[in-house]
Short mmCIF file of C-alpha atoms and ligand atoms in Angstrom, two decimals:
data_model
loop_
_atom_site.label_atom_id
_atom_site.label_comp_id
_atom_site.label_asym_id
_atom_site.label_seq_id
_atom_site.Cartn_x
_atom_site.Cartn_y
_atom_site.Cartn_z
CA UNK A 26 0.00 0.00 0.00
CA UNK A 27 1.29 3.41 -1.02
CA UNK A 28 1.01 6.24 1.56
CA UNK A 29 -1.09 8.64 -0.17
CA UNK A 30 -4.12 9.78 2.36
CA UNK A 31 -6.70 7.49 1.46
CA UNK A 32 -11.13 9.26 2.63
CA UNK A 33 -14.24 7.51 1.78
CA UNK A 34 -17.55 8.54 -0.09
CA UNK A 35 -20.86 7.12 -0.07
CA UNK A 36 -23.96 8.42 -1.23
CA UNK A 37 -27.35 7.26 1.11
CA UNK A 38 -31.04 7.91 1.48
CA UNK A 39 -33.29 8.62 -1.69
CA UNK A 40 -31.22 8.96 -5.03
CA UNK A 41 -31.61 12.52 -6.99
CA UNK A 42 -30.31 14.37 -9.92
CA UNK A 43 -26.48 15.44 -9.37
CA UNK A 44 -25.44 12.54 -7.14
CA UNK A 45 -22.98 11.84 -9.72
CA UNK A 46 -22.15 15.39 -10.21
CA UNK A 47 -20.70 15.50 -6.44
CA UNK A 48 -19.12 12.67 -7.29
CA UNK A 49 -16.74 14.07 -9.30
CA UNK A 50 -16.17 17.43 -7.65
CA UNK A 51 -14.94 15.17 -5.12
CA UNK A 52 -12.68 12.42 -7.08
CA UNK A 53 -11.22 16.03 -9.12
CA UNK A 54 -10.69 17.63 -6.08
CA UNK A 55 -9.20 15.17 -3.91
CA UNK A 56 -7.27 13.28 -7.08
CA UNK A 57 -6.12 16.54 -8.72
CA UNK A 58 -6.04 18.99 -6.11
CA UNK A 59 -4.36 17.03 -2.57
CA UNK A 60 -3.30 13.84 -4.65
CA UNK A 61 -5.58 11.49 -2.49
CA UNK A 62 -6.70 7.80 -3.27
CA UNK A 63 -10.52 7.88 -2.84
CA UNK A 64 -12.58 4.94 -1.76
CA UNK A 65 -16.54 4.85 -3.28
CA UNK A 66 -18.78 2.62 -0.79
CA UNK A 67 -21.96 0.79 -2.50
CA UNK A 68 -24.88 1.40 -1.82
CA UNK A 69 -24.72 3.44 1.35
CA UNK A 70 -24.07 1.81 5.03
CA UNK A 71 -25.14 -1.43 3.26
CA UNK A 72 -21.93 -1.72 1.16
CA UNK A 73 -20.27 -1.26 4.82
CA UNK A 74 -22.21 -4.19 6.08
CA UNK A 75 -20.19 -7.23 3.38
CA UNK A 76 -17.72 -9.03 3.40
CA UNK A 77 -15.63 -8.17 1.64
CA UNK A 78 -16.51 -4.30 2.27
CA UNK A 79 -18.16 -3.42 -1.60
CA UNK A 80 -16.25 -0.43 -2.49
CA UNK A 81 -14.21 0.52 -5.51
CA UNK A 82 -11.68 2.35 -5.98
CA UNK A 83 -12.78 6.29 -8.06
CA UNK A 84 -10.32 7.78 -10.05
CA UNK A 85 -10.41 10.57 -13.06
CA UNK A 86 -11.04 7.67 -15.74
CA UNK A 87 -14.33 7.10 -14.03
CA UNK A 88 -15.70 10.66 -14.62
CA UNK A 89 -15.02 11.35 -18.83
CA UNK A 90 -17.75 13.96 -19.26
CA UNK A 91 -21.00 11.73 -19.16
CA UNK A 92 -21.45 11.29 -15.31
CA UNK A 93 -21.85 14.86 -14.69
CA UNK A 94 -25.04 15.22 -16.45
CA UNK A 95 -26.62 12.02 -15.69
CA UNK A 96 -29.43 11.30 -12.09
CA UNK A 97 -28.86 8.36 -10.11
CA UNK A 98 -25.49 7.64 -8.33
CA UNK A 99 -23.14 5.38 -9.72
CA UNK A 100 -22.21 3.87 -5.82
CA UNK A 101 -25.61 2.90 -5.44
CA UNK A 102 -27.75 3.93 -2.45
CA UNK A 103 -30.13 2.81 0.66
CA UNK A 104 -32.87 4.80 2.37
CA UNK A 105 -33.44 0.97 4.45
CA UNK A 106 -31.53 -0.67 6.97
CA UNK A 107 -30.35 1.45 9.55
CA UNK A 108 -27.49 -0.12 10.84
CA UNK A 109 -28.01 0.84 14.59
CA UNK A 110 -31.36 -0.78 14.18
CA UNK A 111 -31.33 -3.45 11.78
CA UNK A 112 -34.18 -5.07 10.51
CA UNK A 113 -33.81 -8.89 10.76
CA UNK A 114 -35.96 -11.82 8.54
CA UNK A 115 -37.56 -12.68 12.03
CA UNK A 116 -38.37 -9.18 12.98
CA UNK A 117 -36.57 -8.45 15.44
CA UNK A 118 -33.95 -5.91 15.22
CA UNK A 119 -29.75 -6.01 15.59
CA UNK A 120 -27.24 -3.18 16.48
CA UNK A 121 -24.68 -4.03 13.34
CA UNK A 122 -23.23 -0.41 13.90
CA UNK A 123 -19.43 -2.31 15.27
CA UNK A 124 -19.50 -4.13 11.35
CA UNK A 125 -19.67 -0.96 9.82
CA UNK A 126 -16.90 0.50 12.56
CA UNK A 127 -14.73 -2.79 11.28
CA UNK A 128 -15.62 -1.92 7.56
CA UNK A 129 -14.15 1.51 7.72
CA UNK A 130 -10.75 -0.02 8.69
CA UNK A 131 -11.00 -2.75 5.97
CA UNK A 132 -11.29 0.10 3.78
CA UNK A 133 -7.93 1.90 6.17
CA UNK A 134 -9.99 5.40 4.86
CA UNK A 135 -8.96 8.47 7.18
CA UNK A 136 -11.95 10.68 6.31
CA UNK A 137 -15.45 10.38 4.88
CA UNK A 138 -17.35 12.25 2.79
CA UNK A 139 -21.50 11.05 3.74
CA UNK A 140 -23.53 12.56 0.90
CA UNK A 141 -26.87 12.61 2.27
CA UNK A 142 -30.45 13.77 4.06
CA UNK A 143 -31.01 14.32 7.61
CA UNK A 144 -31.87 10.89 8.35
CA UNK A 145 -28.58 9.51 6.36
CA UNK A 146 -26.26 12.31 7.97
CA UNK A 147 -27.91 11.26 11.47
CA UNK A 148 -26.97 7.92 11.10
CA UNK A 149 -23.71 8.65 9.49
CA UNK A 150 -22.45 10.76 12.05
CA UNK A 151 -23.06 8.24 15.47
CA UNK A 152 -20.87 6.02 13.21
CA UNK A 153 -18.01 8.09 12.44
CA UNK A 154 -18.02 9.07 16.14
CA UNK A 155 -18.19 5.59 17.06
CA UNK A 156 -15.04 4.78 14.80
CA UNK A 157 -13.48 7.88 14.98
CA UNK A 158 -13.79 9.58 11.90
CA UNK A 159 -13.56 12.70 10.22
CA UNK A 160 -16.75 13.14 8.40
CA UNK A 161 -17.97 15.71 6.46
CA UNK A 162 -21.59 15.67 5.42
CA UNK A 163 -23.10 17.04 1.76
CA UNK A 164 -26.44 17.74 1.71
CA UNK A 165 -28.34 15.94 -0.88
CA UNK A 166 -32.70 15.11 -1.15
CA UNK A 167 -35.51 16.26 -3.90
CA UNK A 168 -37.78 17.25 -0.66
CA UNK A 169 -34.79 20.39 0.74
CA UNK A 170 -35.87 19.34 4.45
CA UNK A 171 -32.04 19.47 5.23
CA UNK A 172 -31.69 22.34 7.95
CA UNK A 173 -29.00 24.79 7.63
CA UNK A 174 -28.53 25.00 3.68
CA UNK A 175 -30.66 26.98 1.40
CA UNK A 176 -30.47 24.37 -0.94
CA UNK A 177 -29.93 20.82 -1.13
CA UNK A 178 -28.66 18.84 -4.40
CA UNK A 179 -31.28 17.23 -6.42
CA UNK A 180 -34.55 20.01 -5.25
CA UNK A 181 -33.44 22.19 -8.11
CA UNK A 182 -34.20 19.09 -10.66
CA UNK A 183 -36.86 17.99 -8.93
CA UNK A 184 -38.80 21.18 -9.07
CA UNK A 185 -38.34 21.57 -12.56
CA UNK A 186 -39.50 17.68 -13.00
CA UNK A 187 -42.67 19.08 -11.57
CA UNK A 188 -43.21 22.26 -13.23
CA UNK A 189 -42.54 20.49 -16.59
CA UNK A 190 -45.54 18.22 -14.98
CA UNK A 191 -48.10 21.17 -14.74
CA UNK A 192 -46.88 22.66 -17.89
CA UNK A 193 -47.91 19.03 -19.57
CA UNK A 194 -50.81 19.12 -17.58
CA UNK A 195 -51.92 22.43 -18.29
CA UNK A 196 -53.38 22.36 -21.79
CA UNK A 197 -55.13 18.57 -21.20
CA UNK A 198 -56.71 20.54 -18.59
CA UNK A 199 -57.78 23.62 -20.50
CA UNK A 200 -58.89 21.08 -23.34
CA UNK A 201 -61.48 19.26 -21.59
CA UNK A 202 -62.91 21.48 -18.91
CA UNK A 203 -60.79 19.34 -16.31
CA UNK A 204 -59.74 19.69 -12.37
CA UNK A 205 -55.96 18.32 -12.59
CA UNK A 206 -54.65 16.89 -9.43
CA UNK A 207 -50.55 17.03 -9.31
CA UNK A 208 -49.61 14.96 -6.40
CA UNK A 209 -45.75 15.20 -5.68
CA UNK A 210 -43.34 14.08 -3.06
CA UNK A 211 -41.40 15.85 -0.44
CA UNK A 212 -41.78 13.72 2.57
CA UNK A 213 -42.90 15.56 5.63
CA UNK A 214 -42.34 18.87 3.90
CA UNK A 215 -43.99 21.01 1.22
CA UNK A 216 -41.14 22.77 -0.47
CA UNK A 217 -41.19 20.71 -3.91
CA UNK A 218 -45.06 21.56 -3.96
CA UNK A 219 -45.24 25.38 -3.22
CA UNK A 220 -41.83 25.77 -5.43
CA UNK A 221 -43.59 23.83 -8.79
CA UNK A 222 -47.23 25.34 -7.82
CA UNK A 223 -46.07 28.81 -8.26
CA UNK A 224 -43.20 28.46 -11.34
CA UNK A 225 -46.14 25.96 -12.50
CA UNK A 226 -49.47 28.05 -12.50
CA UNK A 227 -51.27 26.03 -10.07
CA UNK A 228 -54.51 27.42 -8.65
CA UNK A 229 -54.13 25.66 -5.25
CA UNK A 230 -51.29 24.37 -3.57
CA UNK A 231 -51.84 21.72 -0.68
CA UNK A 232 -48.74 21.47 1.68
CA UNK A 233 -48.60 19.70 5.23
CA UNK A 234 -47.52 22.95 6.97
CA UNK A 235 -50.74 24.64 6.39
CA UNK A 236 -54.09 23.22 6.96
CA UNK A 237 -56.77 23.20 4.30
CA UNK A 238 -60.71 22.75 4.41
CA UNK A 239 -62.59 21.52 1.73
CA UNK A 240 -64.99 24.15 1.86
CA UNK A 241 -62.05 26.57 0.62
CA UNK A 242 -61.27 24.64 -2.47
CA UNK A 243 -64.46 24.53 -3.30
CA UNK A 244 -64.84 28.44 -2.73
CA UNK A 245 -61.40 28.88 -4.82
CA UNK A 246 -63.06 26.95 -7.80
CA UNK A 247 -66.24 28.65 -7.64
CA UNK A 248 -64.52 31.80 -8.17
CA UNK A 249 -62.42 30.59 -10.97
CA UNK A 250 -65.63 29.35 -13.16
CA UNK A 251 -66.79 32.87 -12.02
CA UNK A 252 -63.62 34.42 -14.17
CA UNK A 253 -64.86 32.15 -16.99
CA UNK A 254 -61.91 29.93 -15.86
CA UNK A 255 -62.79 26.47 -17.28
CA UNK A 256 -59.87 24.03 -15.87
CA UNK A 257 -58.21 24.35 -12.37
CA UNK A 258 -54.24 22.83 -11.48
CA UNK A 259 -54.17 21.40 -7.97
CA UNK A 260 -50.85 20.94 -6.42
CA UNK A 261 -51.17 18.69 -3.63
CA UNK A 262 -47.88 17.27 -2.12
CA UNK A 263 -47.51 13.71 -0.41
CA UNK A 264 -47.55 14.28 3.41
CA UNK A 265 -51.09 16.22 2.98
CA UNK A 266 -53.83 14.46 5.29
CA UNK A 267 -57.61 13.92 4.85
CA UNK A 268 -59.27 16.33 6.12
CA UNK A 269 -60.07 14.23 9.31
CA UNK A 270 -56.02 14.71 9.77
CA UNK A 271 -54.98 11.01 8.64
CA UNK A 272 -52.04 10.71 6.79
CA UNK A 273 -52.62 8.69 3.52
CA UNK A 274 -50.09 5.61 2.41
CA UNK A 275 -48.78 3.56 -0.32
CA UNK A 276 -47.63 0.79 1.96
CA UNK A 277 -50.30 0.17 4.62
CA UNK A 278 -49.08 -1.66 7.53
CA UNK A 279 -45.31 -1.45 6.84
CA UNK A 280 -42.91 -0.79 9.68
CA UNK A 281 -42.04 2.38 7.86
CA UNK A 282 -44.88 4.01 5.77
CA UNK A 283 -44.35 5.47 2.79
CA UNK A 284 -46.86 8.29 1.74
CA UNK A 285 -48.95 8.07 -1.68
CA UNK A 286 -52.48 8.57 -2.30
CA UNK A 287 -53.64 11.98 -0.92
CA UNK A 288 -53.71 12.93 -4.64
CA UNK A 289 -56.78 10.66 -5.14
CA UNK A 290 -58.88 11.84 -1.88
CA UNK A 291 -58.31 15.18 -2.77
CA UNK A 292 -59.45 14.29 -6.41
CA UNK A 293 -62.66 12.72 -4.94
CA UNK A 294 -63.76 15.24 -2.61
CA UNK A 295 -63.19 18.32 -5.32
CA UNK A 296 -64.97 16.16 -7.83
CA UNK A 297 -68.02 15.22 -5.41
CA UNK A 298 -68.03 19.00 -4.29
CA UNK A 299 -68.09 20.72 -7.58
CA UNK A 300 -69.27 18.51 -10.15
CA UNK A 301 -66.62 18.80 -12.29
CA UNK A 302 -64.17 15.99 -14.11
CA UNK A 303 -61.17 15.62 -12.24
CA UNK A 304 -58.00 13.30 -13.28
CA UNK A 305 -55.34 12.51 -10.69
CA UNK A 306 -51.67 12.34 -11.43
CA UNK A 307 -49.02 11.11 -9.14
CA UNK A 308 -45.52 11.98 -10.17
CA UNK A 309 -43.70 9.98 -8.05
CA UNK A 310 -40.00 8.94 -8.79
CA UNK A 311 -39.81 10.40 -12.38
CA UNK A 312 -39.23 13.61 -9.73
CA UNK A 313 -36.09 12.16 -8.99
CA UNK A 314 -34.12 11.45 -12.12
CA UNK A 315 -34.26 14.04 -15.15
CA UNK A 316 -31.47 15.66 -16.27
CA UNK A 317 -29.93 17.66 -13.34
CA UNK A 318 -30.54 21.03 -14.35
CA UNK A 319 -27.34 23.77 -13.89
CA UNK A 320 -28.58 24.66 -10.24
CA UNK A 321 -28.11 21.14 -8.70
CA UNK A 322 -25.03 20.47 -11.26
CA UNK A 323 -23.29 23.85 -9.81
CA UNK A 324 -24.06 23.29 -6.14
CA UNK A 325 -22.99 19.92 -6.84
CA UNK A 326 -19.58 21.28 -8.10
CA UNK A 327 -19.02 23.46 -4.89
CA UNK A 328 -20.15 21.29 -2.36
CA UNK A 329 -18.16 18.71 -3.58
CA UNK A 330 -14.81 20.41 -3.77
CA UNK A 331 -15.45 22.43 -0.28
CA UNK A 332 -15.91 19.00 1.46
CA UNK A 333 -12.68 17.84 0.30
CA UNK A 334 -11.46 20.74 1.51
CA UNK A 335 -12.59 21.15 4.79
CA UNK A 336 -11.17 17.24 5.50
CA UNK A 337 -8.00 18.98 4.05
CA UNK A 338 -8.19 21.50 6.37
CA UNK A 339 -8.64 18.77 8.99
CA UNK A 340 -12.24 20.07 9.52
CA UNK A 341 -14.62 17.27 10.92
CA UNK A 342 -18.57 16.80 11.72
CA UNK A 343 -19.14 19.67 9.93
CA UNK A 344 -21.87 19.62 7.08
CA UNK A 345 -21.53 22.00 3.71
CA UNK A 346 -24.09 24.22 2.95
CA UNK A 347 -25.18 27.15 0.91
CA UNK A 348 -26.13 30.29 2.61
CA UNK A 349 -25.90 34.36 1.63
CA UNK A 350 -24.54 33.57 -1.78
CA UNK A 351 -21.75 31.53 -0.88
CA UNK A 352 -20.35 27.98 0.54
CA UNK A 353 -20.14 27.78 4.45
CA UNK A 354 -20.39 24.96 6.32
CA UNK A 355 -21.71 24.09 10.69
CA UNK A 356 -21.66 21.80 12.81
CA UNK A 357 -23.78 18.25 11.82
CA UNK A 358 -25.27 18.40 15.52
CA UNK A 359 -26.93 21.89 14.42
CA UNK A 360 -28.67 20.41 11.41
CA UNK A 361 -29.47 17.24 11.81
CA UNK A 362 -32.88 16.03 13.55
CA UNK A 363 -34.76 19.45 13.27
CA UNK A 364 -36.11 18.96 9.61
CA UNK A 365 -36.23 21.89 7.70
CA UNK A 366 -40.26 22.52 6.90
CA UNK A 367 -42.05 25.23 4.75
CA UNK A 368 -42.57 28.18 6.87
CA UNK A 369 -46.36 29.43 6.51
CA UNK A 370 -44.89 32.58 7.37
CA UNK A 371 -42.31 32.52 4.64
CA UNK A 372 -41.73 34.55 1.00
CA UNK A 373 -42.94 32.13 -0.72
CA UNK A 374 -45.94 31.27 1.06
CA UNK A 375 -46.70 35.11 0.89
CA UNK A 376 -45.95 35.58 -3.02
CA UNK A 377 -48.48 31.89 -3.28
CA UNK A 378 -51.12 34.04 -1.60
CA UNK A 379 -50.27 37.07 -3.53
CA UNK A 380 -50.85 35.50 -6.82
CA UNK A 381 -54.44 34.86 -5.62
CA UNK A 382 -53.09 30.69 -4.99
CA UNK A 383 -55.57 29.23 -2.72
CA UNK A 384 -53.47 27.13 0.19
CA UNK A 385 -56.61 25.84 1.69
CA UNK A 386 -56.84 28.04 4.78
CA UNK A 387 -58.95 30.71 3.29
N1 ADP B 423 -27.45 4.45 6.26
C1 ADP B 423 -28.73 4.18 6.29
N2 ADP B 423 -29.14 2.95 6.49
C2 ADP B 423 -30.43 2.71 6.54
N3 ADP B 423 -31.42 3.59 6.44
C3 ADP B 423 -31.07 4.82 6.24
C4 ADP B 423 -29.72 5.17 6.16
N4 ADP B 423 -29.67 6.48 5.96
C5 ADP B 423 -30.95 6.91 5.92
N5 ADP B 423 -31.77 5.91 6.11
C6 ADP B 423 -33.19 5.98 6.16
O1 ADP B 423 -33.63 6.37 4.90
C7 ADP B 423 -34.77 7.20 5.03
C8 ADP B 423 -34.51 8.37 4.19
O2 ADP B 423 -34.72 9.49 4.91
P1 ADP B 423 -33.66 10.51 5.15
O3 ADP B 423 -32.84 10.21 6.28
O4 ADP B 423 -34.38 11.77 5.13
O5 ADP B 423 -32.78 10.21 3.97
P2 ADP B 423 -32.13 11.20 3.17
O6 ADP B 423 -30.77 11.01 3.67
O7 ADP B 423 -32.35 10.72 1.80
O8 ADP B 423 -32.85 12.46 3.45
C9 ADP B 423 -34.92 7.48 6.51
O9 ADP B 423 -35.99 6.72 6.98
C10 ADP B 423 -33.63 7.01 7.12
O10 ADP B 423 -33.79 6.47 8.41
O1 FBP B 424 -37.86 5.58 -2.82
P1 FBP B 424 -38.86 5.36 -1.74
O2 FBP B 424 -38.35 4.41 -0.72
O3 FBP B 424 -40.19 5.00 -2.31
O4 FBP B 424 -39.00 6.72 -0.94
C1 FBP B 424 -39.81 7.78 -1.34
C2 FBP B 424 -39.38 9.02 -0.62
O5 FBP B 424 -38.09 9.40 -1.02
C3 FBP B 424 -38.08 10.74 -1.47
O6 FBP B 424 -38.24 10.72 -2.88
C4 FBP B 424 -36.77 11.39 -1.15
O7 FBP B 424 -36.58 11.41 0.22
P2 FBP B 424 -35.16 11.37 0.91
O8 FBP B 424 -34.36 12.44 0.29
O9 FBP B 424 -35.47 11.62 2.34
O10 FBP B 424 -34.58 10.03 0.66
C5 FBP B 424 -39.30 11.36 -0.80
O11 FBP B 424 -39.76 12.52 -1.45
C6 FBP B 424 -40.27 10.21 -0.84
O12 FBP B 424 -41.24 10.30 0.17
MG1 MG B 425 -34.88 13.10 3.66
#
């Protein structure tokens, strides 16, 4: 083995657009820049968890001009399988967190770079402290729920993903007289909804911040046939409950729910209270591939080559982030378990309302 300072990087949770991107701001950076070996982990913890450790090694041939604009990661990923609290076949559940301690010294990395959510950087970080290692965290998830970063990769593309929905939707709509449901994803936050309502034209945006009645769409469409308006776009975003405040799922009964479905109750109740045609669309994980679009590629680039530098610098438990027009980067303790949610009190919940967008409350 040569002696050239060897770091780690895994991508973990959801996949987006500019995964790969990061990638190879990072391989550049620490290749080109310090002269490092870098270690890519499969998918997430779980590549941590075999024997032998599934990792490979990344070096400049791996990134020829094709990676940066392409979604998915080429490490792989897991949003299952937390390793402090491992699901086992017979349901019970195993602390497997010492494996992944002993696959970081397989690997003999000195540093880590975790690109991930809350969740993944929460979980990353009790490891590296367990084992003792620098880690520097890179925000990355479609739903921007990451505290302490204006933006995280992959919302950029997954807005547009969504916008591009209502602009599809849009004419259909117009067409045939139609109420068009948009439900997107997000998690326990709104932002992908109220960002893609507004660029997108919708008429009412549902997010789980604010609290709708039915009553109020109603009113909202009423005064759009007034206006001679003959189609409505709904925006309704995953984490949205009924109106009796239960949260609707796609996986009923699963030790971790996943949300899907509001889209349809929402299309039932406007259709049963104003008479009109209504067609339901769920967007679902075309919202996270797509092309990444410049914003995610560029944050991408910057995030990436600041985390190699703050390990450089001999920085550690810090996360990058983008605040005031520039790269800065805190503490992981300050960011992670206090998700980032839409703020009803918020610019962009204030230019929704001054477009005349109907949120539900009013
Ligand atoms: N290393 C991991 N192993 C297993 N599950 C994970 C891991 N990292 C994140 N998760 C889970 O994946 C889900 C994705 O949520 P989140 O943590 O928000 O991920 P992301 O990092 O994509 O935001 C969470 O339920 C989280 O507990
Ligand atoms: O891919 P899965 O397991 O169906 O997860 C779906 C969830 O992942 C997301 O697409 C991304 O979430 P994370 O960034 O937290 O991984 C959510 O918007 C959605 O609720
Ligand atoms: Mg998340």
């Amino acid at each position: 083995m040569t002696n050239r300072r060897r770091i780690g990087v895994l991508t973990s949770g959801g996949d987006c657009a500019g995964l790969n991107a990061v990638l190879r701001a990072v391989v550049q950076r620490a290749v080109e820049g310090y002269g490092w070996h870098v270690v890519g982990i499969h998918k997430g913890t779980a590549g941590l968890l075999s024997r032998p450790v599934e990792a490979e090694t990344l070096d400049l041939s791996r990134f020829q001009g094709e990676l940066l604009r392409r979604a998915g990661t080429i490490l792989g990923t897991t949003n299952k399988g937390n390793p402090f609290n491992f699901p086992l076949p017979d349901g019970r559940r195993l602390d497997r967190s010492e494996e992944i301690v002993e696959g970081f010294r397989e690997l003999e990395i000195e540093g880590l770079i975790g690109i991930g959510g809350d969740g993944s950087l929460a979980i990353l970080s009790r490891l590296c402290e367990k084992a003792d290692l620098p880690l520097i965290g890179i925000p990355k998830t479609i739903d921007n729920d990451v505290a302490g970063t204006e933006v995280a990769i992959g919302y950029a593309t997954a807005v547009g993903v969504a916008t591009d929905a209502l602009d599809h939707l849009q004419p259909t709509a117009a067409s045939h007289d139609r109420i068009m449901v948009l439900e997107v994803m997000g998690r326990d936050a709104g932002h992908i909804a109220l960002a893609a309502g507004i660029a997108g034209g919708a008429d009412i945006i549902l997010v789980p911040e604010i609290p709708y009645s039915l009553d109020n769409l109603k009113r909202k469409i009423d005064e759009l046939r007034r206006r001679d308006r003959n189609f409505a776009l709904v925006v309704v975003a995953e984490a949205v409950r009924t109106e009796e405040g239960e949260a609707v799922t796609a996986s009923p009964g699963a030790a971790k729910a996943r949300y899907g479905g509001i889209g349809h109750y929402i299309g039932q109740k406007l259709a049963e209270a104003t008479g009109a045609e209504v067609r339901v669309t769920v967007l679902g994980h075309v919202q996270r591939g797509g092309t990444p679009v410049p914003r995610d590629r560029l944050m991408a680039s910057i995030f990436g080559v600041h985390a190699v530098d703050l390990l450089a610098a001999g920085k550690r438990d810090r996360m990058v982030a983008w605040s005031g027009r520039t790269v800065t980067d805190l503490a992981l303790v300050d960011v992670v378990d206090q998700p980032h949610r839409v703020d009803p009190q918020g610019a962009l919940v204030h230019a929704a309302r001054g477009l005349g967008i109907c949120l539900g409350d009013r």
